Amino acid sequence: MCTRVAGRAAAAPGVPCGPWLCFLVALALDVVRVGCDQDPLNSVYLPAALELLDAPEHFRVQQVGHYPPANSSLGSRSETFLLLQPWPRAQPLLRVSYPPFATQQVVPPRVTEPHQQPVPWDVRAVSVEAAVTPAEPHARVLFHLKGQDWPPGPGSLPCARLHARHPAGTAHKACHFQLSLGACVVELEFPSHWFSQASTTRAELVYTLEPAAEGPGGCGPGRDEDPGKQALPVGGVELRPADPPQYQEVPLDEAVTLRVPNVPVRPGQIFSATLLLWHNFTASLLTLRIKVKKGLHVMAARPTQPTLWTAKLDRFKSSKHHTTLITCHRTGSSGPDSRPLELSEFLWVDFAVENGTGGGMAVTRPITWQLEYPGQAPEAEKDKMVWEILVSERDIRALVPLAKAEELVNTAPLTGIPRRVPVRLVTVDSGGALVEVTEHIGCESANTQVLQVSETCDAVFVAGKESRGAWGVRVDFWWRRLRASLRLTVWAPLLPLHIELTDTTLEQVRGWRVPSPTEGFTEPESAAGAEEAERRARGCRLQYQRAGVRFLAPFAAHPLDGGRRLTHLLGPDWLLDVSHLVAPHARVQDPRIASLEGGSVLVGREPGVTSIEVRSPLSDSILGEQALAVTDDKVSVLELRVQPVMGISLALSRGAAHPGEVTATCWAQSALPAPKQEVALSLWLSFSDHTLAPAELYDRSDLGLSVLAEEPGAILPTEERGAQLGVVVSGAGAEGLPLHVALHPAEPCRRGRHRVPLASGTAWLGLSPAHTPAPALPSSPAQSPPATEASLGGGRRVAGSVGGSGGVRGKFERAEEEAGKEEAKAREEEEEEEEEMVPAPQRVTDLELGMYALLGIFCLAILIFLVNGMVFVLRYQRKEPPDSATDPASPQPHNWVWLGTDQEELSRQLDRQSSGLATGEGGCPCESGGGEEAPALVPGPAGGTTSSSSTLARKEAGGRRKRVEFVTFAPAPPAQLPEEPAGAPAVQSILVAGEEDIRWVCEDMGLKDPEELRNYMERIRGSS
């Protein structure tokens, strides 16, 4: 088809066309050239079904422009899958089937590093402490299983062993995962000699997974040697000589600051708060009022410098609160201080926690602080500061959110179904205890345009309204004074969708006739139904090509800094197959032209142009669109590509682009068949437009297939098990057994020339010779041994057949003589049968309607223009032309002006005037000595003339008026001057009144000398 379209497009520039048409033709040439770069004849694969079992979330993936993959062939197929959710419960299975054969394998565990061995668990490790000290030499690491739920039983979950590597040595400890949370904590104590008194050192933490064993904690004792490259990284921890205490500073006013511990306290513990003064503090008396609830009381107040300050403690008790009043007096001077802008400690206040909290849960105890100065205004005494201390019976070290997954593929815009990731909050106590937190939790998403969090803080989700994805988007959680963050990667689809069609132009298949949708497939059983069968045969229509449909989308994550560089899932050239998600929302825009069957097969109905579109389930927007055309052009089936399948094999491998990437490769087994071996035949149809299609795209009732074997009794009928064609082979020789497969129209439409096969192909069972000529179908008994044939799809019913019209039978098709007669008769009736075929109903498309409307407007405009022209001609052809235009030979009128002073010329003009040859006279007395008036005549055009004069008055400075008369000549009819001789010039004159006026005209022309005037007149006569 690429060659034909390219040829048509190449011929288009030779036709006169506008610039837009030329541009469209050039664009079409580019599209055709790109489409023809990939040879479609190599786009074949074994149409076996591959599916993942027991996998919670997975996608088929493919590279752009590489489907099927390069390693696919007629007998093999490769598919790549992406598993996003881990599987701690059971390993998923990948099953491949091509009926009646099927096989399956367990998907190998994921590998996070190339050199590591695969593990069946997906574990997240969280280091609780970033630094340890000799006072607290414990490193705590939380291990959490991601993915699905896991089966009950103490031995079902593994153990995690933490290894610490330090220059001074190694240490390790293990923990067993809890069934309730799927998590555990390892609390590893570092030896004292690992800590340096002068510097900070670092220890690297790694872990390994091992099965549960009999022993303390459900894990084995382990070994002291280094785990090597098989260990998974956790991170590093610093070993410091001493850890500075954690404090929080709060200003009470401009001069006094309060420093309090920022860690939870336990019942019975004594802690201290410190008051700090600026060095420029000058007051000598300070009163501190402290109010606490029951369970806390102030034990003592101790000045840091007893020689400078004294403290007096007074206690007051009430039913709800205990109030303590501390009065501080300055007793001495500190002297000049060169650091007035620094803080210094001046008072320690000791508190004691009396009672427990009950239940081990943390509670807060508020403490109210208020400063009072002598002579202070009453309004200032109202300023108070409330500080809450966290009291807990447990030594809580951290708050950790546990999520089922660390990445989320946002398919909600495609399906309208929200995607959720469950989240659980746990606290890590000293000693490695884990406690889940369910109440008084706060949470917030850092970017709600990417990811949202539920009100109960038990899940993060996407609802379909999110505009983008992000890499490592943060969700914050808090409980009491503890805060924690969870980071997830959200992959969002990049729209529009890629709709991939195996053929965008569906054409009619020459000779392949199928019954109309209203016709049945039951063949009449009596001779009385012969006419009915003939009528049904004439009601058949040509089969349109079919195409496979796939819906693909790239998924990407945006950077958090707002940049434009995207991070693509698997890579920028990888697409995820979302056909199973968007197929319910896909439709053909005009179902009369084509229809979509099963969301994956495009069926042509009638000629026209339409498109496949996918609409959003959340709005009326279009997520993707692909144009297609159905034409009544004819294509032929060139050949059948046949692949025998006598078994199927499967191989699985892991990819490196993503931990969940799995590639499955299956191939057909086609060794020498054993006796009674069942064989399935995979068929591909090769068309004359350079396209290929598997037989699985077409209805079984439209395929009339027959199998022919040269050896008698080589093939036997078999039951229908889902394959397009299957036989049972009795056995094959050492050189293999050839099977000849032919494609016929459906049986109700198999009349005349349509009994001849549309196409044929050969499949070899076992080893095929280097070159085997394609046999003629049907074969001649005189040239070959008796053959055995099996047919499928629309075949005639015979005794012993199985499955009715879809069964398999063995018999002779017909003799060679009958075949020759049928072929000759088919050639004679070819044109007649083409006329008898019921054409597909033609329908005027919207484009044709628009073209017709535009053509009608153009015709109407041309008609109006013609009517307007006729009216104009009829209106103006009746008007008489002016007198000057009655004689086309008459000269055009001219305006002549004569200025002259030559006396001789003036005399000659006067003589001509006296003889009656001229009708106008005028004088131009110039300075010629005599000064007498004389008329000046100007020669006019040939023929008689009439004169009309007009006067232009001009007034100069001094009051003298000069006047020149101009005469305009118009041609007169020839009948007015019959006495004028031929060739005599017509002269009209300029009459000038007054000698001074004539002299003014001559002076203006610069002609004062009579000789100059005479020469000027001669030049005028010579030019006329």
Short mmCIF file of N, CA and C in Angstrom, two decimals, residues 60-69 80 82 491 494 498 500 550 552-556 566-577 656-658 661:
data_model
loop_
_atom_site.label_atom_id
_atom_site.label_comp_id
_atom_site.label_asym_id
_atom_site.label_seq_id
_atom_site.Cartn_x
_atom_site.Cartn_y
_atom_site.Cartn_z
N ARG A 60 1.95 -4.03 29.99
CA ARG A 60 2.80 -4.36 28.85
C ARG A 60 3.49 -3.08 28.39
N VAL A 61 4.73 -3.17 28.02
CA VAL A 61 5.48 -2.01 27.57
C VAL A 61 6.13 -2.34 26.24
N GLN A 62 6.40 -1.29 25.48
CA GLN A 62 7.07 -1.46 24.20
C GLN A 62 7.84 -0.18 23.88
N GLN A 63 8.83 -0.32 23.05
CA GLN A 63 9.59 0.83 22.59
C GLN A 63 8.89 1.48 21.41
N VAL A 64 9.10 2.77 21.26
CA VAL A 64 8.46 3.52 20.19
C VAL A 64 8.96 3.01 18.85
N GLY A 65 8.02 2.60 18.00
CA GLY A 65 8.35 2.12 16.67
C GLY A 65 9.00 0.76 16.62
N HIS A 66 8.96 0.00 17.71
CA HIS A 66 9.59 -1.32 17.73
C HIS A 66 8.60 -2.37 18.23
N TYR A 67 7.45 -2.44 17.55
CA TYR A 67 6.52 -3.53 17.88
C TYR A 67 6.09 -4.19 16.59
N PRO A 68 6.19 -5.50 16.52
CA PRO A 68 6.80 -6.37 17.53
C PRO A 68 8.30 -6.19 17.59
N PRO A 69 8.95 -6.67 18.67
CA PRO A 69 10.41 -6.50 18.78
C PRO A 69 11.15 -7.17 17.63
N THR A 80 7.38 -7.50 26.76
CA THR A 80 8.00 -6.96 27.97
C THR A 80 6.90 -6.48 28.91
N LEU A 82 5.95 -4.79 32.87
CA LEU A 82 6.44 -3.96 33.97
C LEU A 82 5.58 -4.25 35.19
N TRP A 491 3.95 8.87 38.65
CA TRP A 491 4.10 8.87 37.19
C TRP A 491 2.75 9.23 36.58
N LEU A 494 1.37 11.25 29.72
CA LEU A 494 1.54 12.41 28.85
C LEU A 494 0.55 12.27 27.69
N HIS A 498 -1.21 7.54 22.38
CA HIS A 498 -0.75 7.01 21.10
C HIS A 498 -1.67 5.85 20.71
N GLU A 500 -2.23 3.09 18.14
CA GLU A 500 -1.44 2.40 17.12
C GLU A 500 -2.35 1.44 16.35
N ARG A 550 -4.01 -0.80 19.39
CA ARG A 550 -3.33 -0.74 20.69
C ARG A 550 -3.33 0.70 21.16
N LEU A 552 -1.52 3.29 23.68
CA LEU A 552 -0.25 3.42 24.38
C LEU A 552 -0.13 4.82 24.96
N ALA A 553 0.68 4.94 26.01
CA ALA A 553 0.90 6.25 26.64
C ALA A 553 2.26 6.25 27.31
N PRO A 554 3.03 7.34 27.17
CA PRO A 554 4.26 7.49 27.97
C PRO A 554 3.91 8.07 29.34
N PHE A 555 4.62 7.65 30.35
CA PHE A 555 4.44 8.15 31.71
C PHE A 555 5.72 8.82 32.15
N ALA A 556 5.57 9.97 32.80
CA ALA A 556 6.74 10.76 33.18
C ALA A 556 6.47 11.46 34.50
N LEU A 566 11.93 16.19 32.04
CA LEU A 566 11.09 15.13 32.58
C LEU A 566 11.90 13.86 32.79
N THR A 567 11.45 13.08 33.76
CA THR A 567 12.00 11.76 34.00
C THR A 567 10.95 10.75 33.56
N HIS A 568 11.26 9.94 32.55
CA HIS A 568 10.30 9.01 31.99
C HIS A 568 10.42 7.65 32.66
N LEU A 569 9.28 7.00 32.81
CA LEU A 569 9.25 5.66 33.33
C LEU A 569 9.87 4.71 32.30
N LEU A 570 10.90 4.01 32.70
CA LEU A 570 11.69 3.10 31.85
C LEU A 570 12.58 3.84 30.87
N GLY A 571 12.18 5.00 30.40
CA GLY A 571 13.00 5.74 29.44
C GLY A 571 12.12 6.55 28.51
N PRO A 572 12.68 7.54 27.82
CA PRO A 572 11.87 8.40 26.95
C PRO A 572 11.31 7.69 25.73
N ASP A 573 11.85 6.52 25.35
CA ASP A 573 11.36 5.82 24.17
C ASP A 573 10.50 4.61 24.52
N TRP A 574 9.99 4.56 25.75
CA TRP A 574 9.16 3.45 26.18
C TRP A 574 7.73 3.92 26.39
N LEU A 575 6.79 3.08 25.97
CA LEU A 575 5.36 3.37 26.11
C LEU A 575 4.71 2.24 26.88
N LEU A 576 3.71 2.59 27.69
CA LEU A 576 2.94 1.61 28.43
C LEU A 576 1.66 1.31 27.67
N ASP A 577 1.32 0.05 27.58
CA ASP A 577 0.09 -0.38 26.91
C ASP A 577 -1.07 -0.23 27.89
N ALA A 656 17.13 -4.31 32.98
CA ALA A 656 17.96 -3.42 33.80
C ALA A 656 17.38 -2.03 33.93
N ALA A 657 16.39 -1.65 33.11
CA ALA A 657 15.87 -0.29 33.17
C ALA A 657 15.03 -0.04 34.41
N HIS A 658 14.38 -1.08 34.93
CA HIS A 658 13.51 -0.95 36.09
C HIS A 658 13.54 -2.27 36.86
N GLU A 661 10.98 -4.90 35.55
CA GLU A 661 10.92 -5.21 34.12
C GLU A 661 11.19 -6.70 33.89
#
